[in-house]
């Protein structure tokens, strides 16, 4: 495909799903790109073939001024996430990529070559969405749900996997009862046996029934068992943590973002943020009492991490009524 002046193939720059930096090499960064927007929402494949999705991985050596495509071994694919093993050597990094509809790819040579690593992944055309690495090297993989209505118990369910051997093989994990739409997994940095899972709910039996299976869940035994922490919001998109102070954050599509100051056990809505579609809360790296909130369609918000108690709520949803 043709490239633009900055080196990114034409069409790929419509959507950047993830950017990571190599802190050991100034200016070096990788990005997961795709011409397909709105993933992982099922509307994107109602009338589309995942095998025809465009995108891939690009690298920059100069802080993003110019880029180079490095994912030829994958072919065109909607790359939704890229992860770097921090224990690998600079200039010879081990990298992992979620290729939506194709599975997981791994590079052991800084992205020069890639191999598909799907052994143990049960789904056909797996909607691999997010990959997380724990400090002991364990990998966790989130596979998105494909069904439009969220019905459970079929081959459209989302899934959660783990790998203890660098993605050479995957083992399916048990998820909380009734959950089939995982969206992210977060490891507690102070206790790596504590795993937090965010999820998207399922439709109820009637239009008046609440959604089920969404929210925030916790396992304190490395994924053996789970319990619900927050289910009043059924559309949690992603979980993050500020390792400087142990404060956890959650963002979702119900005009809300949340904060927990007690190791993720209880969650308070961040008052003052009420844009409909929140994707990720990112702690301000300079000022711990501020956060950035990345949104879908509403730009980037910046404000007090504890919220603004005097803020005027200009959107009143079912969720804001709880506060």
PDB file of C-alpha atoms in Angstrom:
ATOM      1  CA  UNK A   1       0.000   0.000   0.000  1.00  0.00           C
ATOM      2  CA  UNK A   2       1.061   3.608  -0.514  1.00  0.00           C
ATOM      3  CA  UNK A   3       2.405   5.601   2.390  1.00  0.00           C
ATOM      4  CA  UNK A   4       1.808   9.156   3.487  1.00  0.00           C
ATOM      5  CA  UNK A   5       4.570  11.700   4.069  1.00  0.00           C
ATOM      6  CA  UNK A   6       5.084  10.460   7.618  1.00  0.00           C
ATOM      7  CA  UNK A   7       5.537   6.857   6.452  1.00  0.00           C
ATOM      8  CA  UNK A   8       2.225   5.433   7.687  1.00  0.00           C
ATOM      9  CA  UNK A   9       0.423   3.376   5.012  1.00  0.00           C
ATOM     10  CA  UNK A  10      -2.605   5.101   3.544  1.00  0.00           C
ATOM     11  CA  UNK A  11      -5.757   4.345   5.504  1.00  0.00           C
ATOM     12  CA  UNK A  12      -4.012   3.052   8.615  1.00  0.00           C
ATOM     13  CA  UNK A  13      -3.893   6.452  10.273  1.00  0.00           C
ATOM     14  CA  UNK A  14      -7.660   6.557  10.704  1.00  0.00           C
ATOM     15  CA  UNK A  15      -7.335   4.809  14.056  1.00  0.00           C
ATOM     16  CA  UNK A  16      -4.459   4.428  16.506  1.00  0.00           C
ATOM     17  CA  UNK A  17      -5.538   1.854  19.076  1.00  0.00           C
ATOM     18  CA  UNK A  18      -2.363   1.785  21.151  1.00  0.00           C
ATOM     19  CA  UNK A  19       1.032   3.505  21.456  1.00  0.00           C
ATOM     20  CA  UNK A  20       3.951   2.290  23.583  1.00  0.00           C
ATOM     21  CA  UNK A  21       7.377   3.788  24.221  1.00  0.00           C
ATOM     22  CA  UNK A  22      10.783   2.216  24.736  1.00  0.00           C
ATOM     23  CA  UNK A  23      12.054   4.158  27.740  1.00  0.00           C
ATOM     24  CA  UNK A  24      15.585   2.907  27.130  1.00  0.00           C
ATOM     25  CA  UNK A  25      15.829   4.558  23.704  1.00  0.00           C
ATOM     26  CA  UNK A  26      14.843   8.188  23.367  1.00  0.00           C
ATOM     27  CA  UNK A  27      12.294   8.750  20.629  1.00  0.00           C
ATOM     28  CA  UNK A  28      11.515   5.088  19.971  1.00  0.00           C
ATOM     29  CA  UNK A  29       7.867   4.085  19.938  1.00  0.00           C
ATOM     30  CA  UNK A  30       5.465   1.601  18.362  1.00  0.00           C
ATOM     31  CA  UNK A  31       1.821   2.053  17.406  1.00  0.00           C
ATOM     32  CA  UNK A  32      -1.037  -0.354  16.668  1.00  0.00           C
ATOM     33  CA  UNK A  33      -2.988   1.021  13.706  1.00  0.00           C
ATOM     34  CA  UNK A  34      -6.076   0.171  11.697  1.00  0.00           C
ATOM     35  CA  UNK A  35      -8.373   1.568   9.059  1.00  0.00           C
ATOM     36  CA  UNK A  36     -11.283   0.047  11.011  1.00  0.00           C
ATOM     37  CA  UNK A  37     -12.863   2.220  13.691  1.00  0.00           C
ATOM     38  CA  UNK A  38     -15.147   1.454  16.653  1.00  0.00           C
ATOM     39  CA  UNK A  39     -13.601  -1.901  17.601  1.00  0.00           C
ATOM     40  CA  UNK A  40     -14.513  -3.992  19.544  1.00  0.00           C
ATOM     41  CA  UNK A  41     -18.178  -3.072  18.964  1.00  0.00           C
ATOM     42  CA  UNK A  42     -20.132  -5.782  17.061  1.00  0.00           C
ATOM     43  CA  UNK A  43     -21.632  -3.295  14.622  1.00  0.00           C
ATOM     44  CA  UNK A  44     -18.265  -3.298  12.872  1.00  0.00           C
ATOM     45  CA  UNK A  45     -18.558  -6.888  11.652  1.00  0.00           C
ATOM     46  CA  UNK A  46     -22.280  -7.253  10.978  1.00  0.00           C
ATOM     47  CA  UNK A  47     -21.636  -6.810   7.270  1.00  0.00           C
ATOM     48  CA  UNK A  48     -17.857  -7.113   7.176  1.00  0.00           C
ATOM     49  CA  UNK A  49     -15.252  -9.859   7.013  1.00  0.00           C
ATOM     50  CA  UNK A  50     -12.595  -9.560   9.750  1.00  0.00           C
ATOM     51  CA  UNK A  51     -10.098 -11.116   7.366  1.00  0.00           C
ATOM     52  CA  UNK A  52     -10.366  -8.000   5.224  1.00  0.00           C
ATOM     53  CA  UNK A  53      -9.579  -5.528   8.001  1.00  0.00           C
ATOM     54  CA  UNK A  54      -6.668  -3.234   7.245  1.00  0.00           C
ATOM     55  CA  UNK A  55      -3.909  -2.041   9.545  1.00  0.00           C
ATOM     56  CA  UNK A  56      -0.740  -3.176  11.261  1.00  0.00           C
ATOM     57  CA  UNK A  57       2.209  -2.059  13.402  1.00  0.00           C
ATOM     58  CA  UNK A  58       4.433   0.943  12.782  1.00  0.00           C
ATOM     59  CA  UNK A  59       7.598   2.085  14.549  1.00  0.00           C
ATOM     60  CA  UNK A  60       9.141   5.522  14.967  1.00  0.00           C
ATOM     61  CA  UNK A  61      12.728   6.331  15.955  1.00  0.00           C
ATOM     62  CA  UNK A  62      12.202  10.088  16.246  1.00  0.00           C
ATOM     63  CA  UNK A  63       9.320  10.574  18.644  1.00  0.00           C
ATOM     64  CA  UNK A  64       6.569  10.144  16.069  1.00  0.00           C
ATOM     65  CA  UNK A  65       7.774  12.530  13.358  1.00  0.00           C
ATOM     66  CA  UNK A  66       8.122   9.669  10.869  1.00  0.00           C
ATOM     67  CA  UNK A  67       7.068   6.024  10.927  1.00  0.00           C
ATOM     68  CA  UNK A  68       7.809   2.721   9.235  1.00  0.00           C
ATOM     69  CA  UNK A  69       5.547  -0.293   8.815  1.00  0.00           C
ATOM     70  CA  UNK A  70       7.045  -3.448  10.360  1.00  0.00           C
ATOM     71  CA  UNK A  71       4.157  -5.946  10.301  1.00  0.00           C
ATOM     72  CA  UNK A  72       4.421  -7.454   6.844  1.00  0.00           C
ATOM     73  CA  UNK A  73       4.508 -10.969   8.338  1.00  0.00           C
ATOM     74  CA  UNK A  74       0.979 -10.448   9.676  1.00  0.00           C
ATOM     75  CA  UNK A  75      -0.507  -9.169   6.455  1.00  0.00           C
ATOM     76  CA  UNK A  76      -3.170  -6.477   6.696  1.00  0.00           C
ATOM     77  CA  UNK A  77      -4.897  -6.687  10.081  1.00  0.00           C
ATOM     78  CA  UNK A  78      -6.683  -4.516  12.606  1.00  0.00           C
ATOM     79  CA  UNK A  79      -3.963  -4.190  15.254  1.00  0.00           C
ATOM     80  CA  UNK A  80      -5.690  -3.234  18.503  1.00  0.00           C
ATOM     81  CA  UNK A  81      -2.914  -3.611  21.081  1.00  0.00           C
ATOM     82  CA  UNK A  82       0.871  -3.909  21.348  1.00  0.00           C
ATOM     83  CA  UNK A  83       2.857  -4.938  24.421  1.00  0.00           C
ATOM     84  CA  UNK A  84       6.614  -4.829  25.049  1.00  0.00           C
ATOM     85  CA  UNK A  85       8.370  -7.226  27.414  1.00  0.00           C
ATOM     86  CA  UNK A  86      10.370  -4.814  29.611  1.00  0.00           C
ATOM     87  CA  UNK A  87      12.837  -7.573  30.496  1.00  0.00           C
ATOM     88  CA  UNK A  88      13.910  -8.022  26.875  1.00  0.00           C
ATOM     89  CA  UNK A  89      16.976  -6.171  25.604  1.00  0.00           C
ATOM     90  CA  UNK A  90      16.829  -2.743  24.018  1.00  0.00           C
ATOM     91  CA  UNK A  91      17.066  -2.921  20.209  1.00  0.00           C
ATOM     92  CA  UNK A  92      16.055  -6.594  20.427  1.00  0.00           C
ATOM     93  CA  UNK A  93      12.725  -6.310  22.202  1.00  0.00           C
ATOM     94  CA  UNK A  94      10.104  -9.010  22.542  1.00  0.00           C
ATOM     95  CA  UNK A  95       6.770  -7.628  21.389  1.00  0.00           C
ATOM     96  CA  UNK A  96       3.215  -8.984  21.381  1.00  0.00           C
ATOM     97  CA  UNK A  97       0.331  -7.787  19.213  1.00  0.00           C
ATOM     98  CA  UNK A  98      -3.415  -8.385  19.259  1.00  0.00           C
ATOM     99  CA  UNK A  99      -4.561  -8.744  15.640  1.00  0.00           C
ATOM    100  CA  UNK A 100      -8.347  -8.471  15.776  1.00  0.00           C
ATOM    101  CA  UNK A 101      -9.806 -11.490  13.963  1.00  0.00           C
ATOM    102  CA  UNK A 102      -6.420 -13.200  13.542  1.00  0.00           C
ATOM    103  CA  UNK A 103      -5.106 -13.769  17.068  1.00  0.00           C
ATOM    104  CA  UNK A 104      -1.786 -13.042  18.759  1.00  0.00           C
ATOM    105  CA  UNK A 105       1.520 -12.294  17.045  1.00  0.00           C
ATOM    106  CA  UNK A 106       4.947 -12.279  18.703  1.00  0.00           C
ATOM    107  CA  UNK A 107       8.271 -10.798  17.692  1.00  0.00           C
ATOM    108  CA  UNK A 108      11.547 -11.687  19.404  1.00  0.00           C
ATOM    109  CA  UNK A 109      13.674  -9.365  17.277  1.00  0.00           C
ATOM    110  CA  UNK A 110      12.349  -5.845  17.827  1.00  0.00           C
ATOM    111  CA  UNK A 111       9.558  -6.269  15.290  1.00  0.00           C
ATOM    112  CA  UNK A 112      11.693  -7.347  12.344  1.00  0.00           C
ATOM    113  CA  UNK A 113       9.750 -10.623  12.089  1.00  0.00           C
ATOM    114  CA  UNK A 114       6.483 -11.929  13.557  1.00  0.00           C
ATOM    115  CA  UNK A 115       4.974 -15.343  14.301  1.00  0.00           C
ATOM    116  CA  UNK A 116       1.342 -16.141  15.008  1.00  0.00           C
ATOM    117  CA  UNK A 117       0.861 -17.601  18.508  1.00  0.00           C
ATOM    118  CA  UNK A 118      -2.673 -19.017  18.711  1.00  0.00           C
ATOM    119  CA  UNK A 119      -2.072 -22.459  20.206  1.00  0.00           C
ATOM    120  CA  UNK A 120      -4.838 -23.107  22.754  1.00  0.00           C
ATOM    121  CA  UNK A 121      -7.071 -20.228  21.615  1.00  0.00           C
ATOM    122  CA  UNK A 122     -10.378 -21.915  20.842  1.00  0.00           C
ATOM    123  CA  UNK A 123     -12.233 -19.290  18.816  1.00  0.00           C
ATOM    124  CA  UNK A 124     -12.265 -19.125  15.027  1.00  0.00           C
ATOM    125  CA  UNK A 125     -11.054 -15.708  13.887  1.00  0.00           C
ATOM    126  CA  UNK A 126     -10.462 -14.709  17.523  1.00  0.00           C
ATOM    127  CA  UNK A 127     -11.303 -11.104  18.324  1.00  0.00           C
ATOM    128  CA  UNK A 128      -8.110 -10.628  20.339  1.00  0.00           C
ATOM    129  CA  UNK A 129      -8.376  -7.232  21.988  1.00  0.00           C
ATOM    130  CA  UNK A 130      -5.960  -6.680  24.908  1.00  0.00           C
ATOM    131  CA  UNK A 131      -2.869  -8.412  26.276  1.00  0.00           C
ATOM    132  CA  UNK A 132      -1.432  -7.810  29.765  1.00  0.00           C
ATOM    133  CA  UNK A 133       1.916  -8.897  31.191  1.00  0.00           C
ATOM    134  CA  UNK A 134       2.447  -9.540  34.903  1.00  0.00           C
ATOM    135  CA  UNK A 135       5.794  -8.909  36.584  1.00  0.00           C
ATOM    136  CA  UNK A 136       6.524 -12.665  36.673  1.00  0.00           C
ATOM    137  CA  UNK A 137       6.106 -12.881  32.880  1.00  0.00           C
ATOM    138  CA  UNK A 138       2.592 -14.346  32.905  1.00  0.00           C
ATOM    139  CA  UNK A 139       0.499 -13.075  30.010  1.00  0.00           C
ATOM    140  CA  UNK A 140      -3.265 -12.480  30.068  1.00  0.00           C
ATOM    141  CA  UNK A 141      -5.314 -12.148  26.886  1.00  0.00           C
ATOM    142  CA  UNK A 142      -8.780 -10.619  26.486  1.00  0.00           C
ATOM    143  CA  UNK A 143     -10.835 -11.895  23.541  1.00  0.00           C
ATOM    144  CA  UNK A 144     -13.859  -9.729  22.768  1.00  0.00           C
ATOM    145  CA  UNK A 145     -17.432 -10.956  22.542  1.00  0.00           C
ATOM    146  CA  UNK A 146     -18.777 -11.125  18.998  1.00  0.00           C
ATOM    147  CA  UNK A 147     -22.523 -11.372  19.544  1.00  0.00           C
ATOM    148  CA  UNK A 148     -24.667  -8.276  19.086  1.00  0.00           C
ATOM    149  CA  UNK A 149     -27.158  -9.014  21.870  1.00  0.00           C
ATOM    150  CA  UNK A 150     -24.657 -10.544  24.294  1.00  0.00           C
ATOM    151  CA  UNK A 151     -26.431 -13.907  24.530  1.00  0.00           C
ATOM    152  CA  UNK A 152     -24.313 -16.318  26.511  1.00  0.00           C
ATOM    153  CA  UNK A 153     -23.150 -19.884  25.957  1.00  0.00           C
ATOM    154  CA  UNK A 154     -22.289 -19.915  22.264  1.00  0.00           C
ATOM    155  CA  UNK A 155     -19.259 -19.567  20.011  1.00  0.00           C
ATOM    156  CA  UNK A 156     -19.695 -15.783  20.044  1.00  0.00           C
ATOM    157  CA  UNK A 157     -18.739 -15.442  23.729  1.00  0.00           C
ATOM    158  CA  UNK A 158     -15.710 -13.437  24.722  1.00  0.00           C
ATOM    159  CA  UNK A 159     -12.935 -15.180  26.636  1.00  0.00           C
ATOM    160  CA  UNK A 160      -9.971 -14.755  28.934  1.00  0.00           C
ATOM    161  CA  UNK A 161      -6.693 -16.678  28.454  1.00  0.00           C
ATOM    162  CA  UNK A 162      -3.325 -16.903  30.171  1.00  0.00           C
ATOM    163  CA  UNK A 163       0.127 -18.021  29.056  1.00  0.00           C
ATOM    164  CA  UNK A 164       3.105 -18.972  31.219  1.00  0.00           C
ATOM    165  CA  UNK A 165       5.505 -19.537  28.333  1.00  0.00           C
ATOM    166  CA  UNK A 166       5.644 -16.312  26.384  1.00  0.00           C
ATOM    167  CA  UNK A 167       2.511 -16.970  24.270  1.00  0.00           C
ATOM    168  CA  UNK A 168       3.776 -20.320  22.986  1.00  0.00           C
ATOM    169  CA  UNK A 169       0.502 -21.760  24.287  1.00  0.00           C
ATOM    170  CA  UNK A 170      -2.646 -20.402  25.927  1.00  0.00           C
ATOM    171  CA  UNK A 171      -4.935 -21.772  28.618  1.00  0.00           C
ATOM    172  CA  UNK A 172      -8.537 -20.621  28.889  1.00  0.00           C
ATOM    173  CA  UNK A 173      -9.436 -19.093  32.248  1.00  0.00           C
ATOM    174  CA  UNK A 174     -12.689 -19.182  34.150  1.00  0.00           C
ATOM    175  CA  UNK A 175     -14.544 -15.885  34.093  1.00  0.00           C
ATOM    176  CA  UNK A 176     -17.120 -14.625  36.608  1.00  0.00           C
ATOM    177  CA  UNK A 177     -20.500 -16.327  36.323  1.00  0.00           C
ATOM    178  CA  UNK A 178     -22.674 -14.662  33.699  1.00  0.00           C
ATOM    179  CA  UNK A 179     -19.798 -12.684  32.172  1.00  0.00           C
ATOM    180  CA  UNK A 180     -19.074 -13.156  28.475  1.00  0.00           C
ATOM    181  CA  UNK A 181     -17.988  -9.661  27.426  1.00  0.00           C
ATOM    182  CA  UNK A 182     -14.548  -9.007  28.977  1.00  0.00           C
ATOM    183  CA  UNK A 183     -12.984  -5.667  28.078  1.00  0.00           C
ATOM    184  CA  UNK A 184      -9.759  -5.415  30.124  1.00  0.00           C
ATOM    185  CA  UNK A 185      -7.722  -7.182  32.793  1.00  0.00           C
ATOM    186  CA  UNK A 186      -5.597  -5.363  35.371  1.00  0.00           C
ATOM    187  CA  UNK A 187      -3.068  -6.887  37.778  1.00  0.00           C
ATOM    188  CA  UNK A 188      -2.736  -5.285  41.214  1.00  0.00           C
ATOM    189  CA  UNK A 189       0.900  -4.063  41.214  1.00  0.00           C
ATOM    190  CA  UNK A 190       1.132  -4.568  44.992  1.00  0.00           C
ATOM    191  CA  UNK A 191      -0.365  -8.081  45.045  1.00  0.00           C
ATOM    192  CA  UNK A 192      -0.055  -9.928  41.751  1.00  0.00           C
ATOM    193  CA  UNK A 193      -2.561 -12.623  42.768  1.00  0.00           C
ATOM    194  CA  UNK A 194      -5.276  -9.962  42.675  1.00  0.00           C
ATOM    195  CA  UNK A 195      -6.752  -9.663  39.191  1.00  0.00           C
ATOM    196  CA  UNK A 196      -9.368  -7.099  38.194  1.00  0.00           C
ATOM    197  CA  UNK A 197     -11.628  -7.690  35.199  1.00  0.00           C
ATOM    198  CA  UNK A 198     -13.839  -5.126  33.493  1.00  0.00           C
ATOM    199  CA  UNK A 199     -16.752  -6.275  31.368  1.00  0.00           C
ATOM    200  CA  UNK A 200     -19.597  -5.231  29.127  1.00  0.00           C
ATOM    201  CA  UNK A 201     -23.049  -6.425  30.168  1.00  0.00           C
ATOM    202  CA  UNK A 202     -25.587  -8.634  28.389  1.00  0.00           C
ATOM    203  CA  UNK A 203     -29.082  -7.523  27.475  1.00  0.00           C
ATOM    204  CA  UNK A 204     -31.850  -8.526  29.869  1.00  0.00           C
ATOM    205  CA  UNK A 205     -34.793 -10.729  28.987  1.00  0.00           C
ATOM    206  CA  UNK A 206     -37.031  -7.710  28.345  1.00  0.00           C
ATOM    207  CA  UNK A 207     -36.398  -4.083  27.565  1.00  0.00           C
ATOM    208  CA  UNK A 208     -37.148  -3.289  31.212  1.00  0.00           C
ATOM    209  CA  UNK A 209     -34.622  -5.721  32.655  1.00  0.00           C
ATOM    210  CA  UNK A 210     -31.185  -4.472  33.654  1.00  0.00           C
ATOM    211  CA  UNK A 211     -28.189  -5.590  31.688  1.00  0.00           C
ATOM    212  CA  UNK A 212     -26.227  -8.415  33.292  1.00  0.00           C
ATOM    213  CA  UNK A 213     -22.620  -9.526  33.335  1.00  0.00           C
ATOM    214  CA  UNK A 214     -20.966  -6.131  33.119  1.00  0.00           C
ATOM    215  CA  UNK A 215     -19.012  -3.998  35.554  1.00  0.00           C
ATOM    216  CA  UNK A 216     -15.887  -4.678  37.621  1.00  0.00           C
ATOM    217  CA  UNK A 217     -14.905  -8.043  39.108  1.00  0.00           C
ATOM    218  CA  UNK A 218     -12.070  -9.146  41.389  1.00  0.00           C
ATOM    219  CA  UNK A 219     -10.167 -12.391  41.845  1.00  0.00           C
ATOM    220  CA  UNK A 220      -7.899 -12.612  44.880  1.00  0.00           C
ATOM    221  CA  UNK A 221      -6.662 -16.120  44.061  1.00  0.00           C
ATOM    222  CA  UNK A 222      -5.050 -15.643  40.638  1.00  0.00           C
ATOM    223  CA  UNK A 223      -8.223 -16.191  38.644  1.00  0.00           C
ATOM    224  CA  UNK A 224      -9.598 -19.273  40.400  1.00  0.00           C
ATOM    225  CA  UNK A 225     -12.687 -17.457  41.704  1.00  0.00           C
ATOM    226  CA  UNK A 226     -14.280 -14.061  41.138  1.00  0.00           C
ATOM    227  CA  UNK A 227     -16.650 -11.668  42.886  1.00  0.00           C
ATOM    228  CA  UNK A 228     -18.471  -8.592  41.669  1.00  0.00           C
ATOM    229  CA  UNK A 229     -17.345  -5.192  42.936  1.00  0.00           C
ATOM    230  CA  UNK A 230     -19.367  -2.787  40.791  1.00  0.00           C
ATOM    231  CA  UNK A 231     -22.355  -3.807  38.665  1.00  0.00           C
ATOM    232  CA  UNK A 232     -24.573  -0.715  38.710  1.00  0.00           C
ATOM    233  CA  UNK A 233     -22.607   0.387  35.643  1.00  0.00           C
ATOM    234  CA  UNK A 234     -22.802  -2.382  33.050  1.00  0.00           C
ATOM    235  CA  UNK A 235     -20.506  -0.835  30.456  1.00  0.00           C
ATOM    236  CA  UNK A 236     -16.969  -0.569  31.856  1.00  0.00           C
ATOM    237  CA  UNK A 237     -14.427  -0.177  29.071  1.00  0.00           C
ATOM    238  CA  UNK A 238     -11.017  -0.234  30.796  1.00  0.00           C
ATOM    239  CA  UNK A 239      -9.260  -0.316  34.180  1.00  0.00           C
ATOM    240  CA  UNK A 240      -6.023   1.457  35.102  1.00  0.00           C
ATOM    241  CA  UNK A 241      -3.998   2.110  38.264  1.00  0.00           C
ATOM    242  CA  UNK A 242      -1.694   4.885  39.421  1.00  0.00           C
ATOM    243  CA  UNK A 243       1.239   2.924  40.867  1.00  0.00           C
ATOM    244  CA  UNK A 244       2.527   6.022  42.681  1.00  0.00           C
ATOM    245  CA  UNK A 245      -0.348   6.035  45.130  1.00  0.00           C
ATOM    246  CA  UNK A 246      -2.270   2.793  44.528  1.00  0.00           C
ATOM    247  CA  UNK A 247      -5.409   4.540  43.269  1.00  0.00           C
ATOM    248  CA  UNK A 248      -7.471   2.538  40.764  1.00  0.00           C
ATOM    249  CA  UNK A 249      -9.543   4.024  37.930  1.00  0.00           C
ATOM    250  CA  UNK A 250     -12.280   2.781  35.614  1.00  0.00           C
ATOM    251  CA  UNK A 251     -13.904   4.303  32.546  1.00  0.00           C
ATOM    252  CA  UNK A 252     -17.069   3.370  30.692  1.00  0.00           C
ATOM    253  CA  UNK A 253     -19.769   4.255  28.211  1.00  0.00           C
ATOM    254  CA  UNK A 254     -22.400   5.442  30.717  1.00  0.00           C
ATOM    255  CA  UNK A 255     -21.213   9.047  31.075  1.00  0.00           C
ATOM    256  CA  UNK A 256     -18.986   8.071  33.984  1.00  0.00           C
ATOM    257  CA  UNK A 257     -15.460   7.429  35.190  1.00  0.00           C
ATOM    258  CA  UNK A 258     -14.650   5.976  38.602  1.00  0.00           C
ATOM    259  CA  UNK A 259     -11.943   6.050  41.265  1.00  0.00           C
ATOM    260  CA  UNK A 260     -11.062   3.658  44.100  1.00  0.00           C
ATOM    261  CA  UNK A 261      -8.768   4.531  47.014  1.00  0.00           C
ATOM    262  CA  UNK A 262      -9.152   1.185  48.879  1.00  0.00           C
ATOM    263  CA  UNK A 263      -7.392  -1.277  46.581  1.00  0.00           C
ATOM    264  CA  UNK A 264     -10.273  -1.424  44.141  1.00  0.00           C
ATOM    265  CA  UNK A 265     -12.919  -2.611  46.599  1.00  0.00           C
ATOM    266  CA  UNK A 266     -15.208   0.432  46.438  1.00  0.00           C
ATOM    267  CA  UNK A 267     -15.653   2.842  43.551  1.00  0.00           C
ATOM    268  CA  UNK A 268     -16.681   6.495  43.529  1.00  0.00           C
ATOM    269  CA  UNK A 269     -17.836   8.307  40.444  1.00  0.00           C
ATOM    270  CA  UNK A 270     -15.518  11.160  39.382  1.00  0.00           C
ATOM    271  CA  UNK A 271     -17.988  14.023  39.551  1.00  0.00           C
ATOM    272  CA  UNK A 272     -17.696  16.555  36.791  1.00  0.00           C
ATOM    273  CA  UNK A 273     -16.791  14.117  34.044  1.00  0.00           C
ATOM    274  CA  UNK A 274     -19.940  13.126  32.200  1.00  0.00           C
ATOM    275  CA  UNK A 275     -19.143  12.678  28.523  1.00  0.00           C
ATOM    276  CA  UNK A 276     -21.074   9.658  27.256  1.00  0.00           C
ATOM    277  CA  UNK A 277     -18.198   7.485  26.047  1.00  0.00           C
ATOM    278  CA  UNK A 278     -15.119   7.292  28.276  1.00  0.00           C
ATOM    279  CA  UNK A 279     -12.419   4.839  27.250  1.00  0.00           C
ATOM    280  CA  UNK A 280      -9.408   5.155  29.578  1.00  0.00           C
ATOM    281  CA  UNK A 281      -8.350   7.134  32.640  1.00  0.00           C
ATOM    282  CA  UNK A 282      -4.641   7.984  32.556  1.00  0.00           C
ATOM    283  CA  UNK A 283      -3.044   9.454  35.706  1.00  0.00           C
ATOM    284  CA  UNK A 284      -1.249  12.723  35.025  1.00  0.00           C
ATOM    285  CA  UNK A 285       2.469  11.774  35.100  1.00  0.00           C
ATOM    286  CA  UNK A 286       3.429  15.213  36.450  1.00  0.00           C
ATOM    287  CA  UNK A 287       0.581  15.975  38.838  1.00  0.00           C
ATOM    288  CA  UNK A 288      -0.862  12.970  40.736  1.00  0.00           C
ATOM    289  CA  UNK A 289      -3.999  14.872  41.722  1.00  0.00           C
ATOM    290  CA  UNK A 290      -5.009  15.248  38.059  1.00  0.00           C
ATOM    291  CA  UNK A 291      -6.047  12.705  35.420  1.00  0.00           C
ATOM    292  CA  UNK A 292      -6.529  12.564  31.679  1.00  0.00           C
ATOM    293  CA  UNK A 293      -9.607  10.773  30.373  1.00  0.00           C
ATOM    294  CA  UNK A 294      -9.493   9.493  26.808  1.00  0.00           C
ATOM    295  CA  UNK A 295     -12.913   9.395  25.154  1.00  0.00           C
ATOM    296  CA  UNK A 296     -14.535   8.030  22.034  1.00  0.00           C
ATOM    297  CA  UNK A 297     -15.535  11.070  20.015  1.00  0.00           C
ATOM    298  CA  UNK A 298     -15.070  13.692  22.736  1.00  0.00           C
ATOM    299  CA  UNK A 299     -11.335  14.301  22.715  1.00  0.00           C
ATOM    300  CA  UNK A 300      -9.173  14.196  25.852  1.00  0.00           C
ATOM    301  CA  UNK A 301     -10.395  15.571  29.180  1.00  0.00           C
ATOM    302  CA  UNK A 302      -8.083  16.808  31.958  1.00  0.00           C
ATOM    303  CA  UNK A 303      -9.191  17.522  35.474  1.00  0.00           C
ATOM    304  CA  UNK A 304      -9.081  16.733  39.207  1.00  0.00           C
ATOM    305  CA  UNK A 305      -8.499  13.061  39.975  1.00  0.00           C
ATOM    306  CA  UNK A 306     -11.006  13.187  42.827  1.00  0.00           C
ATOM    307  CA  UNK A 307     -13.575  15.004  40.731  1.00  0.00           C
ATOM    308  CA  UNK A 308     -15.163  18.390  41.270  1.00  0.00           C
ATOM    309  CA  UNK A 309     -17.769  18.332  44.041  1.00  0.00           C
ATOM    310  CA  UNK A 310     -19.172  21.636  42.801  1.00  0.00           C
ATOM    311  CA  UNK A 311     -19.471  20.576  39.163  1.00  0.00           C
ATOM    312  CA  UNK A 312     -22.789  21.069  37.415  1.00  0.00           C
ATOM    313  CA  UNK A 313     -23.931  17.758  35.969  1.00  0.00           C
ATOM    314  CA  UNK A 314     -25.174  18.639  32.508  1.00  0.00           C
ATOM    315  CA  UNK A 315     -26.012  15.038  31.601  1.00  0.00           C
ATOM    316  CA  UNK A 316     -28.325  13.076  33.871  1.00  0.00           C
ATOM    317  CA  UNK A 317     -28.270   9.343  33.164  1.00  0.00           C
ATOM    318  CA  UNK A 318     -29.336   6.299  35.092  1.00  0.00           C
ATOM    319  CA  UNK A 319     -25.796   6.160  36.425  1.00  0.00           C
ATOM    320  CA  UNK A 320     -25.580   9.728  37.722  1.00  0.00           C
ATOM    321  CA  UNK A 321     -28.756   9.199  39.689  1.00  0.00           C
ATOM    322  CA  UNK A 322     -26.821   6.897  42.015  1.00  0.00           C
ATOM    323  CA  UNK A 323     -24.701   9.779  43.311  1.00  0.00           C
TER     324      UNK A 323
END
